[in-house]
Tab-separated table of C-alpha atoms in Angstrom:
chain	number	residue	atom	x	y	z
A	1299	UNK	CA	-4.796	13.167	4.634
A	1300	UNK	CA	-2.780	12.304	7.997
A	1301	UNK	CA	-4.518	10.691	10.822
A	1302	UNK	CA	-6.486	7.776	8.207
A	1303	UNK	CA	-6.377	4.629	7.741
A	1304	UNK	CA	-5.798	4.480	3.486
A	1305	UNK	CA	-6.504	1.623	1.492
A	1306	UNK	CA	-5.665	1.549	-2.454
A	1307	UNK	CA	-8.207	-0.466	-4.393
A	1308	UNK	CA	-6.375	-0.390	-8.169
A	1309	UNK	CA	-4.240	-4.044	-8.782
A	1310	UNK	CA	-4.646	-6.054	-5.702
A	1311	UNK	CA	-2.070	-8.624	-5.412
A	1312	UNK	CA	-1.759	-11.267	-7.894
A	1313	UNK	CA	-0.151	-13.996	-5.555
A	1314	UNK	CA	-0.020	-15.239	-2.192
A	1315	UNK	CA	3.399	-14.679	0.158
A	1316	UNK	CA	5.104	-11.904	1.539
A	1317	UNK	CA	5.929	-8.493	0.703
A	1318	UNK	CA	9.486	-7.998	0.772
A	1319	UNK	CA	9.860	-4.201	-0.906
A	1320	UNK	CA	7.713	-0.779	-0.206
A	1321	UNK	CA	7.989	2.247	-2.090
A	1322	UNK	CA	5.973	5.438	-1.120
A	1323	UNK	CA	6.105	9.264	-2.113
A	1324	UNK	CA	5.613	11.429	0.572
A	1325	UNK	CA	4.412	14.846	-0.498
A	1326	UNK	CA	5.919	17.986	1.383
A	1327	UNK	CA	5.287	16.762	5.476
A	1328	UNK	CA	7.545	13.982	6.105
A	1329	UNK	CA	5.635	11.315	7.996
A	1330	UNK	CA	6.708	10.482	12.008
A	1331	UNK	CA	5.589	6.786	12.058
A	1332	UNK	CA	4.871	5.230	8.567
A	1333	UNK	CA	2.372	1.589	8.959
A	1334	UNK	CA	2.319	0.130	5.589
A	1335	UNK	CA	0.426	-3.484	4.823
A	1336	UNK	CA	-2.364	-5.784	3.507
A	1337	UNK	CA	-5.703	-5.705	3.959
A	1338	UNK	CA	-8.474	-8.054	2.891
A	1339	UNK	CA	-12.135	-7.265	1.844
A	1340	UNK	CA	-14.647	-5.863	-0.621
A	1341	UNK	CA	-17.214	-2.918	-0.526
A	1342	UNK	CA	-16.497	-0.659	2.227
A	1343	UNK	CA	-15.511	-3.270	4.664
A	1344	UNK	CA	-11.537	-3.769	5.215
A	1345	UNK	CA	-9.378	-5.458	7.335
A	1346	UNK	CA	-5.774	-5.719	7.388
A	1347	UNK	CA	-3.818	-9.044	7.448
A	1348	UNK	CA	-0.253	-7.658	8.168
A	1349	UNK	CA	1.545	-4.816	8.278
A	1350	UNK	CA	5.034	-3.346	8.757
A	1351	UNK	CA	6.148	-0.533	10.883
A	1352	UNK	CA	8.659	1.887	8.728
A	1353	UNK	CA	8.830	4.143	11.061
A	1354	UNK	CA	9.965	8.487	9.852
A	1355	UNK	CA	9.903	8.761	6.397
A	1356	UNK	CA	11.433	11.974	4.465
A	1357	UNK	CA	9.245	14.016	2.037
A	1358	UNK	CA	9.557	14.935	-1.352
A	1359	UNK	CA	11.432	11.581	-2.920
A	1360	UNK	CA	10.871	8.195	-3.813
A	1361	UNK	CA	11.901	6.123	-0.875
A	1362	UNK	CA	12.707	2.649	-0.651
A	1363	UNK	CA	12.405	-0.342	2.577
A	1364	UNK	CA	13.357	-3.761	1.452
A	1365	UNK	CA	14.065	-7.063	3.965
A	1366	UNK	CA	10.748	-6.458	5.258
A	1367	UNK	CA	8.075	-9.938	5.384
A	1368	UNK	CA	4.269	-8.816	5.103
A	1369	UNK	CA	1.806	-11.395	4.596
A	1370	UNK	CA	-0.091	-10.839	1.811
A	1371	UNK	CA	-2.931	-13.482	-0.440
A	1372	UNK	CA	-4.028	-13.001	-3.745
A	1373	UNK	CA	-6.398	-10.213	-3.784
A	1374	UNK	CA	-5.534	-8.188	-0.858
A	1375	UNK	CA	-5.047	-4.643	-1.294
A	1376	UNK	CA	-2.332	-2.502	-0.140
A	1377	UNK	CA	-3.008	0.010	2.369
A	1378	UNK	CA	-1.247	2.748	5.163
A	1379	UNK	CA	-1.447	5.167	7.773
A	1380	UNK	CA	0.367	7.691	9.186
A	1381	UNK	CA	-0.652	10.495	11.621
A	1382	UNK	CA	1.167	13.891	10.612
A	1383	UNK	CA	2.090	12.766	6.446
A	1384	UNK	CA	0.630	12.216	2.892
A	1385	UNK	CA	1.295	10.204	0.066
A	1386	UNK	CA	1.707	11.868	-2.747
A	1387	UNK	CA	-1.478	11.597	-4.658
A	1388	UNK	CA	-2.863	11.863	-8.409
A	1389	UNK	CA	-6.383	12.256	-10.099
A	1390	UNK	CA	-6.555	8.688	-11.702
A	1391	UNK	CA	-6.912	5.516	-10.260
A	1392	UNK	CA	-9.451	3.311	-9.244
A	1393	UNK	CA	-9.904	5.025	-5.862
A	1394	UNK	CA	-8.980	5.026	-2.127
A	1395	UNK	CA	-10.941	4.127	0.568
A	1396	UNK	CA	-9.889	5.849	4.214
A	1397	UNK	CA	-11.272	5.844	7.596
A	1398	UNK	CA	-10.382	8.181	10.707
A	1399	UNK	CA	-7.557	7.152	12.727
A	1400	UNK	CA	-5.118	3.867	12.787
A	1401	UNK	CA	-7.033	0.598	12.115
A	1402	UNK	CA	-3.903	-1.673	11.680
A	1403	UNK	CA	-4.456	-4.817	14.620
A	1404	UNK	CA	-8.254	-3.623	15.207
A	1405	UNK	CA	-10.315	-5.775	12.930
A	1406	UNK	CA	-12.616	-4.994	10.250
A	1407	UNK	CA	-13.874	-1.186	9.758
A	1408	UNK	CA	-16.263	0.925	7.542
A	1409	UNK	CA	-14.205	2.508	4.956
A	1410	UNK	CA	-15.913	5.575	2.348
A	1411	UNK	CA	-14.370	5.429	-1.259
A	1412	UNK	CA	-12.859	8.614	-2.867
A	1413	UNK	CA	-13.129	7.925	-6.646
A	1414	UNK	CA	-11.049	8.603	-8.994
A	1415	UNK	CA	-7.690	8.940	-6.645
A	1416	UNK	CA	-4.443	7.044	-6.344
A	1417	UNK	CA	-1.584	7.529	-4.217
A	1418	UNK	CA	2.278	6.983	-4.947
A	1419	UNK	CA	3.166	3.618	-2.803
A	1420	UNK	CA	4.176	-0.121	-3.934
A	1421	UNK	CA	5.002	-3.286	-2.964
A	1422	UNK	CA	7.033	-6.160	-4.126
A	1423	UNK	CA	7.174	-9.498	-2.734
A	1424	UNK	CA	7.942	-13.084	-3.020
A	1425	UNK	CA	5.762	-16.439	-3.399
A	1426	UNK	CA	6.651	-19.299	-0.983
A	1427	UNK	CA	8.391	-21.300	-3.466
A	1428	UNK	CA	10.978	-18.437	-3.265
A	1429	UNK	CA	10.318	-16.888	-6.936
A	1430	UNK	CA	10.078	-12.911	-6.872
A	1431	UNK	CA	6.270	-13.401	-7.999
A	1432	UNK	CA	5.031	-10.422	-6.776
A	1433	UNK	CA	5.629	-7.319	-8.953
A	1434	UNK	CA	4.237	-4.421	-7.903
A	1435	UNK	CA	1.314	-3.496	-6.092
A	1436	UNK	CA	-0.684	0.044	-5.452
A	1437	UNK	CA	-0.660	3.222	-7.242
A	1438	UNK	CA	0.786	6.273	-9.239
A	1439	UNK	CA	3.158	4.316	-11.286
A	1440	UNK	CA	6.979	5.140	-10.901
A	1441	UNK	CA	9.013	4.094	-13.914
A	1442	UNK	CA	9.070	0.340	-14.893
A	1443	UNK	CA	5.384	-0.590	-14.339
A	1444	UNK	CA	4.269	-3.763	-16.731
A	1445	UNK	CA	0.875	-3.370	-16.193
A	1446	UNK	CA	0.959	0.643	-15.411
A	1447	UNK	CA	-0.332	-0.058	-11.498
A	1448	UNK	CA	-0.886	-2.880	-9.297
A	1449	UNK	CA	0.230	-6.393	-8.392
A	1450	UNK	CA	2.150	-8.624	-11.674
A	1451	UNK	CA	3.828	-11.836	-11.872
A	1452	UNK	CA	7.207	-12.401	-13.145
């Protein structure tokens, strides 16, 4: 839903680095001001550790933002928000957790866990020693997945 704060639980990241690579699936309203990043935590308390402003995103394709440099440790989990768009979504998954409005830069919030859900967004990244380490993190699988969702080393 637009206007949340969405945090995928399924394969948090397997290294520590930066995120160099998003992919998302917006369903059928494009988003006006995509935030994607990382956010540390357990339970229903989140907070993120860094994010990146993408900015309008079209609907109904996969779309691709590389050259970006998100901090992300092992563990975090990959999360977004948008006001007016969706990810596309799907019925499996480990689940979501989402609170009201934008909480990139405000701390730690209360989040409530939808189970069974997954949305369509990824990251890559990089480990300091400059190795592409980080394989994919989030959701709905596109093609290519070793481990079907989440966060793998090369």
């Amino acid at each position: 839903p637009a206007d949340r704060t969405i945090i995928l639980v399924e394969n948090p990241a397997n290294a520590t680095g930066y995120l160099d690579v998003f992919q998302v699936w917006v369903e059928t309203t494009a988003m006006a001001n995509l935030l994607i990043g990382t956010f540390s935590g357990s339970g229903t308390s989140y907070n993120d550790r860094d994010y990146e402003t993408i900015g309008a995103v079209a609907a109904g394709s996969l779309q691709t933002f590389s050259g970006k440099n998100c901090d992300v440790e092992t563990g975090d989990f990959l999360g977004y928000y948008d006001l007016t768009g969706t990810m596309s979504r799907d019925t499996s998954g480990s689940g979501l957790y989402a609170v009201s409005g934008n909480k990139f830069g405000t701390g730690s919030a209360t989040y409530s866990l939808t189970a069974s859900r997954t949305i369509s967004a990824y990251a890559t990244g990089i480990e300091p020693s400059g190795h592409p380490a980080i394989k994919r993190m989030g959701g709905v699988p596109f093609a290519r997945s070793v481990n079907a969702k989440g966060v793998n080393v090369w």
